[in-house]
Amino acid sequence: MALNVFDHDEYRPPVWKSYLYQLQQEAPHPRRITCTSEVENRPKYYGREFHGMISREEADQLLSQAEGSYLIRESQRQPGTYTLALRFGNQTRNFRLYHDGKHFVGEKRFESIHDLVTDGLITLYIETKAAEYIAKMTINPIYERVGYTTLNQEPTLKKLLPHSPEMPDGPVPIKDGRNTERLTSLVRRATLRESDMVPKYEKVHNFKVHTFRGPHWCEYCANFMWGLIAQGVKCADCGLNVHKQCSKVVPNDCQPDLRHVKKVYSCDLTTLVKAHNTKRPMVVDMCIQELEARGLQSEGLYRISGFSELVEDVKLAFDRDGEKADISSNAYEDINIITGALKLYFRELPIPLITYDAYPRFIETAKITDAEKRLESLHEALKLLPPAHIETLRYLMAHLKRVTDYEKENLMSSENLGIVFGPTLMRAPELDAMTALNDIRYQRLVVETLITNEDVLF
Protein backbone atom coordinates (compact mmCIF):
# COMPACT_ATOMS: atom_id res chain seq x y z
CA MET A 1 0.00 0.00 0.00
CA ALA A 2 1.36 3.42 -0.91
CA LEU A 3 2.47 5.55 2.03
CA ASN A 4 0.64 8.82 2.45
CA VAL A 5 3.15 11.17 4.04
CA PHE A 6 0.44 13.48 5.34
CA ASP A 7 -0.81 10.72 7.68
CA HIS A 8 2.00 11.95 9.94
CA ASP A 9 1.28 14.89 12.25
CA GLU A 10 4.95 15.91 12.33
CA TYR A 11 5.08 17.52 8.91
CA ARG A 12 2.89 19.69 6.74
CA PRO A 13 4.28 21.81 3.93
CA PRO A 14 4.73 25.37 5.21
CA VAL A 15 2.47 28.19 4.04
CA TRP A 16 4.50 31.34 3.55
CA LYS A 17 2.69 34.52 4.63
CA SER A 18 2.63 37.39 2.13
CA TYR A 19 1.27 40.31 4.23
CA LEU A 20 4.66 41.89 5.03
CA TYR A 21 5.85 41.30 1.47
CA GLN A 22 2.85 43.23 0.17
CA LEU A 23 3.56 46.07 2.61
CA GLN A 24 7.16 46.33 1.38
CA GLN A 25 5.84 46.67 -2.16
CA GLU A 26 3.60 49.54 -0.98
CA ALA A 27 6.34 51.44 0.90
CA PRO A 28 7.15 54.99 -0.32
CA HIS A 29 10.03 55.31 -2.78
CA PRO A 30 12.99 57.64 -2.14
CA ARG A 31 12.77 61.10 -3.73
CA ARG A 32 16.05 62.98 -3.64
CA ILE A 33 15.70 66.75 -3.21
CA THR A 34 18.70 68.16 -5.06
CA CYS A 35 20.39 71.44 -4.21
CA THR A 36 20.38 73.76 -7.22
CA SER A 37 23.33 75.88 -6.05
CA GLU A 38 26.94 74.89 -5.43
CA VAL A 39 27.59 74.28 -1.72
CA GLU A 40 31.01 74.98 -0.25
CA ASN A 41 32.72 72.34 1.89
CA ARG A 42 30.42 69.56 0.68
CA PRO A 43 31.84 66.21 1.88
CA LYS A 44 33.06 64.16 -1.09
CA TYR A 45 30.88 61.19 -0.11
CA TYR A 46 27.63 63.20 -0.46
CA GLY A 47 26.00 64.21 -3.73
CA ARG A 48 23.54 66.93 -4.76
CA GLU A 49 21.22 65.87 -1.92
CA PHE A 50 23.56 67.87 0.36
CA HIS A 51 22.15 71.36 1.07
CA GLY A 52 24.77 72.71 3.45
CA MET A 53 23.97 74.47 6.69
CA ILE A 54 20.22 75.02 6.42
CA SER A 55 17.73 75.11 9.29
CA ARG A 56 15.19 72.43 10.23
CA GLU A 57 12.44 74.76 9.04
CA GLU A 58 14.04 75.22 5.62
CA ALA A 59 14.52 71.46 5.30
CA ASP A 60 10.90 70.86 6.29
CA GLN A 61 9.67 73.26 3.61
CA LEU A 62 11.82 71.61 0.91
CA LEU A 63 10.59 68.14 1.84
CA SER A 64 6.89 68.95 2.11
CA GLN A 65 6.16 68.12 -1.53
CA ALA A 66 6.08 64.28 -1.25
CA GLU A 67 6.40 61.21 0.96
CA GLY A 68 9.87 59.70 0.73
CA SER A 69 11.57 63.02 -0.02
CA TYR A 70 15.00 63.37 1.57
CA LEU A 71 18.02 65.64 1.81
CA ILE A 72 21.18 66.01 3.88
CA ARG A 73 22.03 69.13 5.84
CA GLU A 74 24.88 70.23 8.08
CA SER A 75 23.97 70.97 11.69
CA GLN A 76 23.91 74.67 12.59
CA ARG A 77 24.48 73.89 16.27
CA GLN A 78 27.29 71.37 15.67
CA PRO A 79 29.17 72.21 12.45
CA GLY A 80 30.85 69.15 10.94
CA THR A 81 27.97 66.85 11.85
CA TYR A 82 25.30 65.89 9.36
CA THR A 83 21.59 65.07 9.44
CA LEU A 84 19.46 63.03 7.08
CA ALA A 85 16.06 64.75 6.83
CA LEU A 86 13.34 62.38 5.57
CA ARG A 87 9.65 62.92 4.88
CA PHE A 88 7.48 60.11 6.24
CA GLY A 89 3.96 60.07 7.64
CA ASN A 90 3.41 63.71 6.61
CA GLN A 91 6.20 64.91 8.87
CA THR A 92 9.95 65.43 8.61
CA ARG A 93 12.12 62.99 10.53
CA ASN A 94 15.73 63.83 11.31
CA PHE A 95 18.48 61.22 11.76
CA ARG A 96 22.09 61.80 12.72
CA LEU A 97 24.09 60.58 9.71
CA TYR A 98 27.51 58.92 9.87
CA HIS A 99 30.11 57.76 7.37
CA ASP A 100 33.04 55.38 7.96
CA GLY A 101 33.45 54.25 4.37
CA LYS A 102 29.76 53.35 4.38
CA HIS A 103 26.69 55.39 5.31
CA PHE A 104 24.69 54.61 8.45
CA VAL A 105 22.25 55.98 11.01
CA GLY A 106 22.02 52.75 13.05
CA GLU A 107 23.47 49.24 12.89
CA LYS A 108 23.07 48.72 9.14
CA ARG A 109 25.73 50.13 6.80
CA PHE A 110 25.03 51.09 3.18
CA GLU A 111 27.06 51.76 0.06
CA SER A 112 24.85 54.70 -0.93
CA ILE A 113 22.48 57.22 0.64
CA HIS A 114 19.78 56.04 -1.79
CA ASP A 115 19.99 52.48 -0.43
CA LEU A 116 19.95 53.74 3.16
CA VAL A 117 16.81 55.78 2.51
CA THR A 118 15.12 52.93 0.60
CA ASP A 119 15.70 50.53 3.48
CA GLY A 120 14.65 53.16 6.02
CA LEU A 121 11.36 53.86 4.25
CA ILE A 122 10.56 50.14 4.02
CA THR A 123 11.29 49.66 7.73
CA LEU A 124 9.34 52.74 8.82
CA TYR A 125 6.36 51.82 6.65
CA ILE A 126 6.17 48.17 7.74
CA GLU A 127 6.80 48.86 11.43
CA THR A 128 4.16 51.63 11.39
CA LYS A 129 1.51 49.69 9.49
CA ALA A 130 2.11 46.28 11.08
CA ALA A 131 3.46 46.95 14.57
CA GLU A 132 0.90 44.72 16.29
CA TYR A 133 1.26 42.00 13.65
CA ILE A 134 5.07 41.97 14.04
CA ALA A 135 4.79 41.78 17.82
CA LYS A 136 2.76 38.55 17.46
CA MET A 137 4.85 36.93 14.70
CA THR A 138 6.51 34.41 17.00
CA ILE A 139 3.16 33.06 18.23
CA ASN A 140 2.22 29.67 16.72
CA PRO A 141 5.24 29.43 14.40
CA ILE A 142 5.48 26.87 11.59
CA TYR A 143 8.83 25.82 13.10
CA GLU A 144 7.01 24.08 15.96
CA ARG A 145 5.08 21.95 13.45
CA VAL A 146 8.08 21.07 11.29
CA GLY A 147 11.13 20.97 13.57
CA TYR A 148 13.55 18.04 13.47
CA THR A 149 11.71 14.83 12.69
CA THR A 150 12.70 11.28 11.91
CA LEU A 151 10.56 10.93 8.80
CA ASN A 152 12.20 8.82 6.15
CA GLN A 153 9.95 9.78 3.25
CA GLU A 154 12.39 12.33 1.80
CA PRO A 155 11.74 11.65 -1.91
CA THR A 156 7.98 11.79 -1.33
CA LEU A 157 8.21 15.00 0.65
CA LYS A 158 10.30 16.69 -2.01
CA LYS A 159 7.51 16.17 -4.55
CA LEU A 160 4.90 17.56 -2.18
CA LEU A 161 6.68 20.77 -1.21
CA PRO A 162 4.74 24.01 -1.87
CA HIS A 163 5.73 25.57 -5.17
CA SER A 164 4.69 29.12 -5.95
CA PRO A 165 6.18 32.16 -7.71
CA GLU A 166 5.32 34.09 -4.53
CA MET A 167 7.88 32.03 -2.61
CA PRO A 168 11.29 32.86 -4.13
CA ASP A 169 13.11 31.15 -1.30
CA GLY A 170 11.11 27.92 -1.58
CA PRO A 171 12.06 24.80 -3.55
CA VAL A 172 13.32 25.65 -7.02
CA PRO A 173 13.55 22.91 -9.66
CA ILE A 174 17.02 22.28 -11.10
CA LYS A 175 16.79 21.96 -14.85
CA ASP A 176 19.24 19.12 -15.31
CA GLY A 177 16.87 16.38 -16.48
CA ARG A 178 16.56 14.89 -13.00
CA ASN A 179 13.59 15.21 -10.71
CA THR A 180 15.55 16.90 -7.91
CA GLU A 181 14.88 20.05 -5.94
CA ARG A 182 16.82 22.40 -3.72
CA LEU A 183 15.64 22.03 -0.12
CA THR A 184 15.50 24.93 2.28
CA SER A 185 17.06 24.26 5.67
CA LEU A 186 13.53 24.10 7.08
CA VAL A 187 12.53 21.20 4.86
CA ARG A 188 15.92 19.55 5.32
CA ARG A 189 15.09 19.31 9.03
CA ALA A 190 11.71 17.79 8.22
CA THR A 191 13.27 15.07 6.10
CA LEU A 192 16.35 14.43 8.22
CA ARG A 193 17.25 10.80 8.85
CA GLU A 194 18.56 10.27 12.34
CA SER A 195 20.23 7.15 13.69
CA ASP A 196 18.76 5.82 16.92
CA MET A 197 22.29 4.85 17.92
CA VAL A 198 23.50 8.47 18.02
CA PRO A 199 22.63 10.65 21.03
CA LYS A 200 20.41 13.65 20.28
CA TYR A 201 22.80 16.36 21.48
CA GLU A 202 21.32 19.81 22.06
CA LYS A 203 23.02 22.59 20.11
CA VAL A 204 22.32 26.31 19.92
CA HIS A 205 22.12 27.92 16.50
CA ASN A 206 25.09 29.99 15.37
CA PHE A 207 23.17 32.99 14.03
CA LYS A 208 24.93 35.74 12.07
CA VAL A 209 23.38 38.86 10.52
CA HIS A 210 22.80 38.12 6.85
CA THR A 211 21.83 39.98 3.69
CA PHE A 212 19.50 37.88 1.54
CA ARG A 213 19.53 38.39 -2.22
CA GLY A 214 15.96 38.48 -3.44
CA PRO A 215 12.82 37.98 -1.30
CA HIS A 216 13.18 35.57 1.61
CA TRP A 217 10.74 34.26 4.21
CA CYS A 218 11.50 33.48 7.85
CA GLU A 219 11.76 29.73 8.46
CA TYR A 220 10.48 30.13 12.01
CA CYS A 221 7.33 32.27 11.67
CA ALA A 222 6.84 32.00 7.84
CA ASN A 223 6.65 35.80 7.48
CA PHE A 224 8.51 37.86 4.91
CA MET A 225 11.95 39.20 5.88
CA TRP A 226 11.71 42.85 4.96
CA GLY A 227 14.34 45.42 4.09
CA LEU A 228 17.11 45.96 1.55
CA ILE A 229 20.05 44.51 3.51
CA ALA A 230 20.60 42.62 6.79
CA GLN A 231 16.95 41.51 6.72
CA GLY A 232 17.55 38.76 9.25
CA VAL A 233 20.02 36.21 10.54
CA LYS A 234 21.32 32.92 9.15
CA CYS A 235 22.70 30.01 11.15
CA ALA A 236 26.29 29.54 10.00
CA ASP A 237 26.09 25.83 10.88
CA CYS A 238 22.73 24.64 9.53
CA GLY A 239 21.62 27.47 7.23
CA LEU A 240 18.36 28.30 9.07
CA ASN A 241 17.05 31.74 7.98
CA VAL A 242 14.99 33.71 10.51
CA HIS A 243 14.10 37.22 11.65
CA LYS A 244 16.42 38.63 14.31
CA GLN A 245 13.55 38.70 16.81
CA CYS A 246 12.57 35.11 15.94
CA SER A 247 16.16 33.94 16.56
CA LYS A 248 15.65 34.67 20.26
CA VAL A 249 12.92 32.02 20.56
CA VAL A 250 14.19 29.33 18.15
CA PRO A 251 14.82 26.09 20.12
CA ASN A 252 18.39 24.90 20.65
CA ASP A 253 18.05 22.18 18.02
CA CYS A 254 20.56 23.16 15.35
CA GLN A 255 21.33 20.29 12.98
CA PRO A 256 24.59 21.34 11.26
CA ASP A 257 24.83 20.77 7.53
CA LEU A 258 28.13 19.58 6.04
CA ARG A 259 27.72 22.23 3.35
CA HIS A 260 28.25 24.83 6.09
CA VAL A 261 30.67 22.93 8.35
CA LYS A 262 33.76 22.94 6.16
CA LYS A 263 36.44 21.62 8.52
CA VAL A 264 37.16 19.24 11.39
CA TYR A 265 39.85 21.07 13.34
CA SER A 266 38.94 24.40 14.98
CA CYS A 267 35.25 23.51 14.69
CA ASP A 268 32.97 23.56 17.74
CA LEU A 269 32.79 19.98 19.06
CA THR A 270 28.99 19.72 19.30
CA THR A 271 28.63 21.28 15.84
CA LEU A 272 31.00 18.71 14.37
CA VAL A 273 29.36 15.62 15.87
CA LYS A 274 25.87 16.77 14.89
CA ALA A 275 27.02 17.59 11.35
CA HIS A 276 28.51 14.10 10.96
CA ASN A 277 25.78 12.41 13.02
CA THR A 278 28.29 10.71 15.34
CA LYS A 279 28.64 10.28 19.11
CA ARG A 280 32.14 11.77 19.15
CA PRO A 281 34.40 13.66 16.72
CA MET A 282 35.70 11.19 14.15
CA VAL A 283 39.25 12.46 14.64
CA VAL A 284 39.11 11.34 18.29
CA ASP A 285 37.72 7.89 17.47
CA MET A 286 40.07 7.27 14.54
CA CYS A 287 43.24 8.45 16.30
CA ILE A 288 42.50 6.46 19.46
CA GLN A 289 41.65 3.31 17.47
CA GLU A 290 44.92 3.65 15.56
CA LEU A 291 46.90 4.23 18.76
CA GLU A 292 45.38 1.25 20.52
CA ALA A 293 46.03 -0.97 17.51
CA ARG A 294 49.77 -0.26 17.33
CA GLY A 295 51.02 2.21 19.90
CA LEU A 296 50.09 1.40 23.51
CA GLN A 297 53.56 0.05 24.28
CA SER A 298 55.41 2.91 22.57
CA GLU A 299 57.80 4.58 25.03
CA GLY A 300 56.83 8.17 25.88
CA LEU A 301 53.41 7.89 24.22
CA TYR A 302 51.82 11.40 24.14
CA ARG A 303 54.94 12.88 25.79
CA ILE A 304 57.19 12.63 22.73
CA SER A 305 56.23 15.04 19.97
CA GLY A 306 55.79 13.96 16.37
CA PHE A 307 57.34 15.92 13.49
CA SER A 308 55.24 19.11 13.38
CA GLU A 309 54.90 19.26 9.58
CA LEU A 310 53.53 15.72 9.48
CA VAL A 311 51.14 16.46 12.38
CA GLU A 312 49.88 19.40 10.33
CA ASP A 313 49.56 17.05 7.37
CA VAL A 314 47.23 14.77 9.39
CA LYS A 315 45.17 17.81 10.36
CA LEU A 316 44.79 18.82 6.71
CA ALA A 317 43.83 15.23 5.81
CA PHE A 318 40.97 15.27 8.35
CA ASP A 319 39.82 18.73 7.24
CA ARG A 320 39.88 17.62 3.61
CA ASP A 321 38.74 13.98 3.78
CA GLY A 322 36.97 13.65 7.15
CA GLU A 323 36.46 10.00 8.13
CA LYS A 324 38.17 8.89 4.91
CA ALA A 325 41.50 10.32 6.06
CA ASP A 326 44.30 7.73 5.97
CA ILE A 327 46.25 7.69 9.26
CA SER A 328 47.41 4.08 9.02
CA SER A 329 51.02 2.97 9.50
CA ASN A 330 51.38 3.00 5.72
CA ALA A 331 50.80 6.75 5.73
CA TYR A 332 52.36 7.65 9.10
CA GLU A 333 54.72 5.07 10.54
CA ASP A 334 55.66 7.21 13.56
CA ILE A 335 52.88 6.79 16.15
CA ASN A 336 53.84 10.12 17.71
CA ILE A 337 52.43 11.89 14.66
CA ILE A 338 49.00 10.44 15.50
CA THR A 339 49.26 11.45 19.18
CA GLY A 340 50.35 14.91 18.05
CA ALA A 341 47.35 15.20 15.73
CA LEU A 342 44.96 14.19 18.54
CA LYS A 343 46.46 16.69 20.99
CA LEU A 344 46.36 19.39 18.32
CA TYR A 345 42.66 18.71 17.76
CA PHE A 346 41.88 19.35 21.43
CA ARG A 347 44.13 22.42 21.58
CA GLU A 348 42.39 24.01 18.59
CA LEU A 349 38.83 23.55 19.86
CA PRO A 350 37.22 27.01 20.05
CA ILE A 351 35.55 25.88 23.30
CA PRO A 352 37.87 23.50 25.21
CA LEU A 353 36.77 19.95 26.01
CA ILE A 354 36.45 21.09 29.64
CA THR A 355 34.55 24.25 28.80
CA TYR A 356 35.26 27.80 29.91
CA ASP A 357 32.00 27.83 31.89
CA ALA A 358 32.94 24.69 33.81
CA TYR A 359 36.63 25.55 34.23
CA PRO A 360 36.40 27.39 37.60
CA ARG A 361 34.46 24.50 39.16
CA PHE A 362 37.07 21.95 38.03
CA ILE A 363 39.92 24.08 39.39
CA GLU A 364 38.17 24.48 42.74
CA THR A 365 37.63 20.72 42.82
CA ALA A 366 41.34 20.09 42.33
CA LYS A 367 42.10 22.25 45.38
CA ILE A 368 40.16 19.92 47.70
CA THR A 369 42.67 17.90 49.72
CA ASP A 370 40.32 15.14 50.87
CA ALA A 371 40.37 12.52 48.08
CA GLU A 372 36.81 11.31 48.61
CA LYS A 373 35.34 14.83 48.69
CA ARG A 374 37.38 15.76 45.64
CA LEU A 375 35.90 12.81 43.77
CA GLU A 376 32.35 13.81 44.76
CA SER A 377 33.00 17.40 43.68
CA LEU A 378 34.49 16.23 40.38
CA HIS A 379 31.41 14.10 39.72
CA GLU A 380 29.24 17.22 40.14
CA ALA A 381 31.55 19.33 37.99
CA LEU A 382 31.21 16.86 35.10
CA LYS A 383 27.48 17.59 35.01
CA LEU A 384 28.29 21.12 33.84
CA LEU A 385 29.72 19.86 30.55
CA PRO A 386 27.62 19.64 27.36
CA PRO A 387 26.64 16.04 26.49
CA ALA A 388 28.96 15.78 23.47
CA HIS A 389 31.87 17.06 25.56
CA ILE A 390 31.31 14.63 28.41
CA GLU A 391 30.94 11.68 26.01
CA THR A 392 34.22 12.61 24.29
CA LEU A 393 35.93 13.11 27.66
CA ARG A 394 34.65 9.72 28.86
CA TYR A 395 36.01 7.98 25.76
CA LEU A 396 39.37 9.75 26.02
CA MET A 397 39.80 8.99 29.73
CA ALA A 398 39.00 5.30 29.18
CA HIS A 399 41.70 5.27 26.50
CA LEU A 400 44.25 7.02 28.72
CA LYS A 401 43.47 4.54 31.48
CA ARG A 402 44.38 1.74 29.04
CA VAL A 403 47.60 3.61 28.24
CA THR A 404 48.52 3.45 31.94
CA ASP A 405 47.94 -0.33 31.89
CA TYR A 406 51.13 -0.47 29.78
CA GLU A 407 53.10 1.90 32.01
CA LYS A 408 56.02 -0.55 32.32
CA GLU A 409 56.51 -0.41 28.55
CA ASN A 410 55.47 3.17 27.66
CA LEU A 411 56.59 4.83 30.94
CA MET A 412 53.40 6.92 30.97
CA SER A 413 51.64 7.08 34.36
CA SER A 414 48.39 8.91 35.05
CA GLU A 415 50.49 11.74 36.52
CA ASN A 416 52.58 12.01 33.35
CA LEU A 417 49.46 11.98 31.19
CA GLY A 418 47.93 14.66 33.46
CA ILE A 419 50.95 16.89 32.79
CA VAL A 420 50.49 16.42 29.03
CA PHE A 421 46.70 16.69 28.84
CA GLY A 422 45.96 19.23 31.60
CA PRO A 423 46.67 22.36 29.50
CA THR A 424 45.41 20.56 26.36
CA LEU A 425 41.89 19.87 27.68
CA MET A 426 41.54 22.92 29.96
CA ARG A 427 42.16 26.58 29.15
CA ALA A 428 41.71 29.41 31.60
CA PRO A 429 38.98 31.86 30.52
CA GLU A 430 40.75 35.24 30.23
CA LEU A 431 42.80 34.93 33.40
CA ASP A 432 45.96 36.94 33.96
CA ALA A 433 49.25 35.20 33.17
CA MET A 434 50.20 34.55 36.80
CA THR A 435 46.85 32.96 37.70
CA ALA A 436 46.93 30.84 34.54
CA LEU A 437 50.45 29.68 35.46
CA ASN A 438 49.34 28.73 38.97
CA ASP A 439 46.42 26.77 37.53
CA ILE A 440 48.67 24.36 35.61
CA ARG A 441 49.22 22.10 38.63
CA TYR A 442 45.47 21.95 39.25
CA GLN A 443 44.81 21.17 35.57
CA ARG A 444 47.25 18.25 35.87
CA LEU A 445 45.52 17.01 39.02
CA VAL A 446 42.06 17.18 37.39
CA VAL A 447 43.13 15.03 34.43
CA GLU A 448 45.09 12.63 36.64
CA THR A 449 42.03 12.11 38.87
CA LEU A 450 39.77 11.63 35.84
CA ILE A 451 42.09 8.94 34.43
CA THR A 452 42.52 7.10 37.71
CA ASN A 453 38.81 7.09 38.52
CA GLU A 454 37.31 6.95 35.02
CA ASP A 455 35.36 3.78 35.85
CA VAL A 456 33.67 5.51 38.80
CA LEU A 457 33.18 9.03 37.36
CA PHE A 458 31.65 8.14 33.98
CSV table of C-alpha atoms in Angstrom, one decimal, residues 188 234-240 257-263:
chain,number,residue,atom,x,y,z
A,188,ARG,CA,15.9,19.6,5.3
A,234,LYS,CA,21.3,32.9,9.1
A,235,CYS,CA,22.7,30.0,11.1
A,236,ALA,CA,26.3,29.5,10.0
A,237,ASP,CA,26.1,25.8,10.9
A,238,CYS,CA,22.7,24.6,9.5
A,239,GLY,CA,21.6,27.5,7.2
A,240,LEU,CA,18.4,28.3,9.1
A,257,ASP,CA,24.8,20.8,7.5
A,258,LEU,CA,28.1,19.6,6.0
A,259,ARG,CA,27.7,22.2,3.3
A,260,HIS,CA,28.2,24.8,6.1
A,261,VAL,CA,30.7,22.9,8.4
A,262,LYS,CA,33.8,22.9,6.2
A,263,LYS,CA,36.4,21.6,8.5
